[in-house]
Amino acid sequence: MIISKSAGVPLATFIAALIIGAPLSAQQGPPPQQAPPTAQVELDGVDLVDAGADFIKFNVRTHTTAKTSVKVRRITFSGMHLAGVPVYLGPVEGPLQLRAGQDITLPTIPLTIYFRDLDSLAPLERIITDERVAVEGQARVEFDLNLIQKLLMRQWSGHAEFPIQQSMPVLVPGGPFGKIAALAALQAANAAIGMANSTLGSLRRSQSNWQDEIGKQYIPALVLAQSRYSLMTTDGQRLDMTLDGVGFRTPNHRFVLTSEMLVPWKFNAQVASMLQDKRATLMPESIELLVWPGDAHIEPGTARAMTQGAIRIVQVKESDETVEVPAESGYTKVRVSKRDTNKNLSTLEFTNPQDAGPVLELASKDRMNNGSWDRIALFRFTESSRPEVVYLPAHRDGNRLVLEGMMDESAFGSPMVTPEGAIAMLQDEHSGLFMDKVF
């Protein structure tokens, strides 16, 4: 994906663009750039689903309107706050076919807030009392484009990021009685948080200590990686590609990334198809890997670059599989590298000892043998928040740690951390490899 920044738009509205792609023909110079049509996606409201002893659940309603038929791959959110409370709002997963001039209701987005994460439940009580909530954060709309469409867009990345800042209605089911019941549950839980001998109070103190530890210990042990490469089509057009990812430090000045960060063109089915069919060639001189410390400001010229000798590859692992991708006449088979495998990881090292930093703390092997975790911490890097910490439940499935939720590509390579230490490495949207398989 190519990183770009977009100007702000009216509150709660994400404006994005898509050019309808056409096959490239031999020509002199780049194709003419066209004015893009637009699509709008809006947050409509929040519905209370359940108020338990230690959590509250909502559903977030959204809809979209498009002036031109547009296909959306995914909508993701970062840095989200409800009434000032930081929350994780999962992605709206596509593909979503938006029809011109039609309002389309999108799937509701589940949202769970755990009381252990809050010092006070007063903001949640106000949400129920006022039946309105202030929402702010960042939204990213990713369009489902093929490489030819991206090439025709030239300087447009195929995604757009916009701020969210609005007030939305809150629907409390059950009328006045439902509102009274929800407030009673919140007030009881709020009292329990302040009691030293209560279960909820203990959970809150434990969570607070863990959050402090993550900020001090784990974020400096992270690295942010950015992979860049370019393709040259048979028509003589250049297509620049960029991919962000997360990694973590290990002893001896080394760090671990997914292999996708080293050879991203092998993991992207569209790119692999073009290379396989010789519709494009990889430009070796364009390949670059940039790395920043997890607690550093991401600014131009501050990265450690492989082309400058600051990074050296120690080992790259990968395995492949055959997938089908759309073609002009149906589908074609393409060999691509797999994400959810113990071979999707690579080891690198810094050549300058001054680039050494704190290494990732691992959990003991007996902790990794647990069957489930009520929450683990993951890290992702976005244009609005670097890094953002996300908490999700997870469970074991063989040698995989499976999330009970979904993450986007900006978190691939992230350690999956418990209070006892890191237990796994995220490799795709749903799962990661346990650390005893990484080392």
XYZ file of C-alpha atoms in Angstrom:
439
model
C 0.000 0.000 0.000
C 1.234 3.524 -0.743
C 1.119 5.948 2.154
C -0.478 9.316 1.618
C -2.162 12.009 3.664
C -5.424 13.734 2.866
C -6.966 17.011 3.966
C -9.749 17.076 6.538
C -13.421 16.871 5.639
C -16.722 17.735 7.348
C -17.357 15.989 10.650
C -18.035 12.234 10.514
C -17.560 12.164 6.721
C -14.774 10.378 4.940
C -14.336 11.532 1.338
C -12.331 9.181 -0.869
C -11.750 8.713 -4.569
C -11.544 6.010 -7.179
C -10.754 6.094 -10.871
C -12.399 3.353 -12.922
C -9.338 1.538 -14.340
C -8.832 0.732 -17.995
C -6.181 -1.496 -19.620
C -2.918 0.251 -20.360
C -1.858 0.651 -23.966
C 1.558 1.471 -25.320
C 2.084 5.205 -25.103
C 4.558 8.007 -24.678
C 4.645 9.418 -21.158
C 2.219 8.768 -18.268
C -1.525 8.355 -18.801
C -3.645 11.464 -18.191
C -4.868 11.877 -14.631
C -8.654 12.112 -14.293
C -10.875 13.816 -11.723
C -11.888 11.160 -9.182
C -15.497 10.531 -8.121
C -16.246 10.496 -4.379
C -17.855 8.297 -1.733
C -19.028 9.172 1.787
C -19.163 6.922 4.850
C -20.801 8.237 8.017
C -21.179 7.072 11.617
C -24.886 7.193 12.485
C -25.268 6.183 16.103
C -24.444 3.857 18.981
C -26.764 1.145 20.332
C -26.391 -0.224 23.857
C -26.291 -4.038 23.690
C -25.433 -5.121 27.235
C -24.148 -3.720 30.526
C -22.492 -6.431 32.616
C -20.598 -6.523 35.882
C -17.257 -5.664 34.280
C -18.020 -4.500 30.731
C -20.450 -2.632 28.527
C -21.185 -3.530 24.902
C -22.339 -1.290 22.078
C -22.964 -1.601 18.349
C -21.875 1.305 16.150
C -24.115 1.976 13.132
C -22.756 3.304 9.839
C -23.952 3.949 6.299
C -22.442 5.022 3.011
C -23.461 7.021 -0.049
C -21.542 7.086 -3.323
C -21.908 9.425 -6.302
C -20.165 6.820 -8.460
C -20.056 3.040 -8.092
C -17.074 2.303 -5.883
C -15.642 -0.886 -4.386
C -14.260 -0.624 -0.853
C -11.860 -3.223 0.538
C -11.942 -2.151 4.182
C -12.634 0.731 6.563
C -10.422 0.919 9.654
C -10.317 3.237 12.658
C -7.485 4.391 14.913
C -7.065 6.640 17.937
C -10.787 6.355 18.648
C -12.364 7.929 21.754
C -15.955 7.783 23.014
C -16.682 10.536 25.551
C -12.927 10.838 26.008
C -12.525 7.101 26.688
C -9.993 5.376 24.388
C -11.603 2.434 22.562
C -10.711 -0.038 19.831
C -13.185 0.016 16.970
C -12.711 -2.988 14.716
C -12.643 -2.716 10.918
C -15.569 -2.873 8.515
C -14.384 -5.681 6.279
C -15.198 -5.840 2.585
C -15.321 -6.067 -0.261
C -18.204 -3.590 -0.186
C -19.773 -2.668 -3.507
C -21.151 0.866 -3.257
C -23.730 1.809 -5.881
C -24.018 5.297 -7.293
C -26.701 7.393 -5.622
C -27.758 4.699 -3.127
C -27.588 4.795 0.662
C -26.178 1.479 1.863
C -26.240 0.428 5.511
C -22.919 -1.098 6.509
C -22.534 -3.928 9.033
C -22.675 -2.733 12.635
C -19.323 -2.558 14.391
C -19.243 -4.249 17.837
C -17.581 -2.258 20.602
C -16.814 -3.586 24.090
C -15.450 -1.364 26.864
C -13.994 -3.146 29.885
C -14.373 -1.335 33.200
C -10.874 -2.431 34.257
C -9.492 -0.029 31.635
C -11.081 3.040 33.252
C -10.319 5.025 36.381
C -13.970 6.066 36.572
C -17.189 5.010 34.865
C -18.622 8.528 35.018
C -18.107 9.077 31.235
C -20.140 5.929 30.510
C -22.881 7.052 32.897
C -23.114 10.356 31.031
C -23.438 8.488 27.729
C -26.463 6.593 29.054
C -27.971 9.598 30.826
C -27.620 12.004 27.882
C -28.261 9.345 25.233
C -25.562 11.030 23.162
C -21.817 10.539 22.871
C -18.935 12.580 21.480
C -16.741 10.543 19.140
C -13.332 11.431 17.767
C -10.480 9.620 16.096
C -9.185 8.757 12.653
C -10.743 6.723 9.835
C -9.050 5.053 6.896
C -10.964 3.997 3.781
C -9.168 1.429 1.605
C -10.427 0.952 -1.939
C -10.331 -2.371 -3.732
C -8.143 -1.449 -6.699
C -6.120 -3.583 -9.038
C -2.595 -2.502 -9.890
C -3.604 -1.003 -13.233
C -6.155 1.212 -11.490
C -3.505 2.275 -8.965
C -1.142 3.066 -11.797
C -3.733 5.243 -13.524
C -4.252 7.099 -10.243
C -0.480 7.816 -10.193
C -0.076 9.886 -7.041
C -3.145 8.524 -5.231
C -2.566 5.564 -2.936
C -5.946 3.867 -3.094
C -6.749 4.823 0.470
C -7.624 7.993 2.336
C -7.424 8.996 6.010
C -9.739 11.519 7.638
C -10.424 12.834 11.140
C -13.659 12.024 12.961
C -15.130 14.492 15.412
C -18.846 14.435 16.041
C -21.716 13.828 18.457
C -23.884 10.763 17.876
C -27.196 9.549 19.379
C -27.132 6.566 21.752
C -30.036 4.112 21.694
C -30.797 2.465 25.045
C -33.257 -0.442 24.601
C -36.112 -0.926 27.053
C -37.096 2.716 27.383
C -36.862 4.345 30.838
C -36.569 0.977 32.596
C -33.691 -0.079 30.373
C -31.937 3.195 31.083
C -32.404 2.769 34.846
C -31.044 -0.794 34.714
C -27.982 0.222 32.702
C -27.195 3.116 35.055
C -27.614 0.856 38.082
C -25.107 -1.626 36.642
C -22.617 1.163 35.928
C -23.002 2.711 39.369
C -22.486 -0.652 41.089
C -19.375 -1.321 39.007
C -18.062 2.203 39.659
C -18.350 1.626 43.391
C -16.559 -1.720 43.073
C -13.612 -0.135 41.226
C -12.872 1.994 44.284
C -13.053 -0.910 46.763
C -9.628 -2.283 47.634
C -10.874 -5.838 48.229
C -13.203 -6.102 45.218
C -12.447 -8.256 42.185
C -13.051 -5.360 39.822
C -10.827 -3.088 41.893
C -8.018 -5.642 41.724
C -8.478 -6.008 37.974
C -8.320 -2.233 37.557
C -5.074 -1.947 39.529
C -3.565 -4.859 37.623
C -4.579 -3.370 34.271
C -3.229 0.058 35.223
C 0.131 -1.435 36.182
C 0.241 -3.422 32.932
C -0.523 -0.355 30.816
C 2.288 1.547 32.519
C 4.646 -1.384 31.945
C 3.763 -1.611 28.251
C 4.532 2.052 27.738
C 7.879 1.867 29.518
C 9.104 -1.606 28.610
C 7.546 -2.898 25.426
C 7.223 0.116 23.138
C 11.011 0.843 23.216
C 11.558 -2.825 22.269
C 9.507 -2.375 19.077
C 10.659 -1.290 15.642
C 8.606 0.271 12.850
C 9.561 -0.983 9.426
C 8.680 0.376 6.012
C 9.329 -1.592 2.828
C 9.503 0.132 -0.553
C 9.795 -1.238 -4.063
C 8.707 -0.394 -7.615
C 7.379 -2.246 -10.632
C 7.870 -1.366 -14.294
C 4.978 -2.390 -16.525
C 5.404 -3.614 -20.081
C 3.954 -0.228 -21.136
C 6.866 1.537 -19.485
C 4.942 2.878 -16.486
C 6.412 2.819 -12.966
C 4.306 1.740 -9.981
C 5.720 2.568 -6.513
C 4.654 0.371 -3.590
C 5.031 0.916 0.157
C 4.221 -1.388 3.080
C 4.324 -0.628 6.818
C 4.864 -3.227 9.519
C 5.947 -3.794 13.110
C 8.845 -5.810 14.529
C 10.638 -6.327 17.815
C 14.181 -6.355 19.148
C 16.095 -9.484 20.176
C 19.588 -9.867 21.696
C 22.834 -9.047 19.841
C 21.517 -5.919 18.061
C 19.001 -8.051 16.135
C 15.303 -7.688 15.420
C 12.522 -9.804 13.899
C 10.061 -8.857 11.135
C 7.638 -10.837 9.037
C 9.233 -12.030 5.804
C 6.560 -9.988 4.050
C 8.544 -6.877 4.955
C 11.597 -8.261 3.100
C 9.865 -9.610 -0.025
C 6.398 -7.975 -0.065
C 5.900 -8.579 -3.806
C 5.731 -12.328 -3.087
C 2.852 -11.919 -0.595
C 0.716 -9.583 -2.726
C -1.376 -11.724 -5.092
C -1.928 -8.875 -7.580
C 1.780 -8.097 -7.779
C 2.714 -11.778 -7.975
C 0.238 -12.230 -10.822
C 1.700 -9.355 -12.837
C 5.244 -10.626 -12.303
C 4.273 -14.194 -13.136
C 2.520 -13.152 -16.364
C 5.405 -10.792 -17.215
C 3.064 -7.819 -17.353
C 5.560 -6.090 -15.062
C 9.093 -6.524 -13.755
C 10.543 -5.785 -10.332
C 13.053 -2.913 -10.263
C 15.875 -4.186 -8.000
C 17.378 -0.728 -7.506
C 14.079 0.461 -5.987
C 14.044 -2.052 -3.112
C 14.507 -0.420 0.280
C 13.852 -1.261 3.937
C 13.632 1.524 6.519
C 13.504 0.962 10.289
C 12.778 3.279 13.226
C 12.767 2.579 16.996
C 9.267 1.995 18.378
C 9.413 5.088 20.600
C 10.910 7.424 17.981
C 9.279 10.203 15.980
C 8.834 9.067 12.384
C 10.415 11.809 10.319
C 12.114 11.862 6.895
C 15.812 11.077 7.054
C 15.730 9.535 10.546
C 15.316 5.877 9.558
C 18.006 3.208 9.475
C 18.190 2.212 5.785
C 19.289 -1.094 4.316
C 20.720 0.560 1.188
C 22.997 2.605 3.447
C 24.307 -0.492 5.213
C 22.635 0.260 8.550
C 20.663 -3.011 8.413
C 21.860 -6.487 7.510
C 19.714 -9.557 6.775
C 20.569 -12.593 8.905
C 17.850 -14.993 7.784
C 14.712 -14.935 5.634
C 12.130 -17.731 5.773
C 9.081 -18.172 3.592
C 6.793 -20.827 2.111
C 4.331 -20.492 -0.745
C 0.951 -21.700 -1.927
C -1.216 -21.442 -5.036
C -4.180 -19.045 -5.030
C -6.641 -17.917 -7.675
C -6.881 -14.245 -8.638
C -9.257 -12.494 -11.074
C -8.086 -12.329 -14.689
C -9.540 -11.006 -17.960
C -11.151 -14.390 -18.654
C -12.165 -15.740 -15.243
C -9.380 -16.618 -12.805
C -5.709 -17.526 -12.990
C -3.519 -19.484 -10.560
C -0.634 -17.646 -8.902
C 2.091 -18.741 -6.497
C 2.221 -16.456 -3.450
C 3.971 -16.623 -0.084
C 1.864 -17.594 2.926
C 1.338 -15.434 5.975
C -0.017 -17.914 8.536
C 3.038 -20.157 8.725
C 6.103 -20.546 10.933
C 8.228 -19.579 7.917
C 6.809 -16.058 7.637
C 9.510 -14.460 9.767
C 12.957 -12.977 9.213
C 15.873 -11.971 11.408
C 17.927 -8.832 10.776
C 20.557 -6.890 12.671
C 21.750 -3.333 13.070
C 25.333 -2.849 11.931
C 25.942 0.054 14.314
C 26.082 -0.972 18.022
C 24.646 2.437 18.924
C 21.345 1.314 17.399
C 20.982 -1.367 20.060
C 17.983 -1.051 22.370
C 15.973 -2.949 24.975
C 14.964 -6.421 23.833
C 11.506 -7.920 23.978
C 10.665 -9.776 27.182
C 9.187 -13.214 26.478
C 6.735 -15.128 28.625
C 7.810 -18.516 29.943
C 6.961 -21.562 27.803
C 4.422 -22.830 30.333
C 2.515 -19.544 29.946
C 2.448 -20.074 26.191
C 0.742 -23.425 26.766
C -2.430 -21.794 28.079
C -5.611 -22.429 26.115
C -7.008 -18.884 26.157
C -6.334 -15.316 27.282
C -9.026 -12.805 28.184
C -6.840 -10.126 26.609
C -3.503 -9.614 24.956
C -1.858 -6.373 23.857
C -0.888 -5.693 20.240
C 0.770 -2.707 18.635
C 0.051 -1.032 15.336
C 1.448 2.013 13.572
C -0.906 4.410 11.828
C -0.557 7.860 10.356
C -2.416 9.341 13.328
C -0.974 7.297 16.204
C 2.434 5.650 16.578
C 2.243 3.236 18.239
C -1.347 2.470 19.205
C -1.938 -0.294 21.779
C -4.949 -2.566 21.176
C -6.313 -5.182 23.599
C -8.149 -8.260 22.298
C -9.055 -11.725 23.636
C -7.269 -14.679 22.051
C -7.095 -18.466 22.208
C -4.746 -21.252 21.152
C -5.369 -23.312 18.008
C -2.456 -25.720 17.591
C 0.716 -23.669 17.204
C -1.296 -20.536 16.334
C -2.621 -17.829 18.635
C -5.995 -16.797 17.206
C -7.511 -13.376 17.891
C -11.172 -13.035 18.802
C -11.268 -9.940 16.651
C -9.405 -8.591 13.649
C -6.354 -6.418 13.054
C -5.230 -4.698 9.863
C -1.850 -4.849 8.103
C -0.400 -2.001 10.157
C 0.002 -4.471 13.063
C 1.605 -7.369 11.141
C 4.796 -8.403 12.949
C 3.619 -7.024 16.294
C 4.433 -9.009 19.424
C 1.325 -10.330 21.147
C 1.886 -9.466 24.805
C 0.432 -10.672 28.117
C 1.284 -9.329 31.594
C 3.810 -12.191 31.863
C 5.554 -11.256 28.601
C 5.248 -11.705 24.838
C 3.756 -15.025 23.744
C 3.359 -14.730 19.962
C 4.008 -12.690 16.797
C 1.099 -11.444 14.674
C 1.390 -12.522 11.019
C -2.056 -11.862 9.514
C -5.427 -10.282 10.341
C -6.478 -13.087 12.672
C -3.519 -14.989 14.104
C 0.115 -15.227 15.071
C 2.911 -17.720 15.693
C 3.868 -18.618 19.260
C 7.270 -17.310 20.293
C 8.672 -20.769 20.999
C 8.270 -21.363 17.238
C 9.884 -18.007 16.404
C 13.122 -18.678 18.294
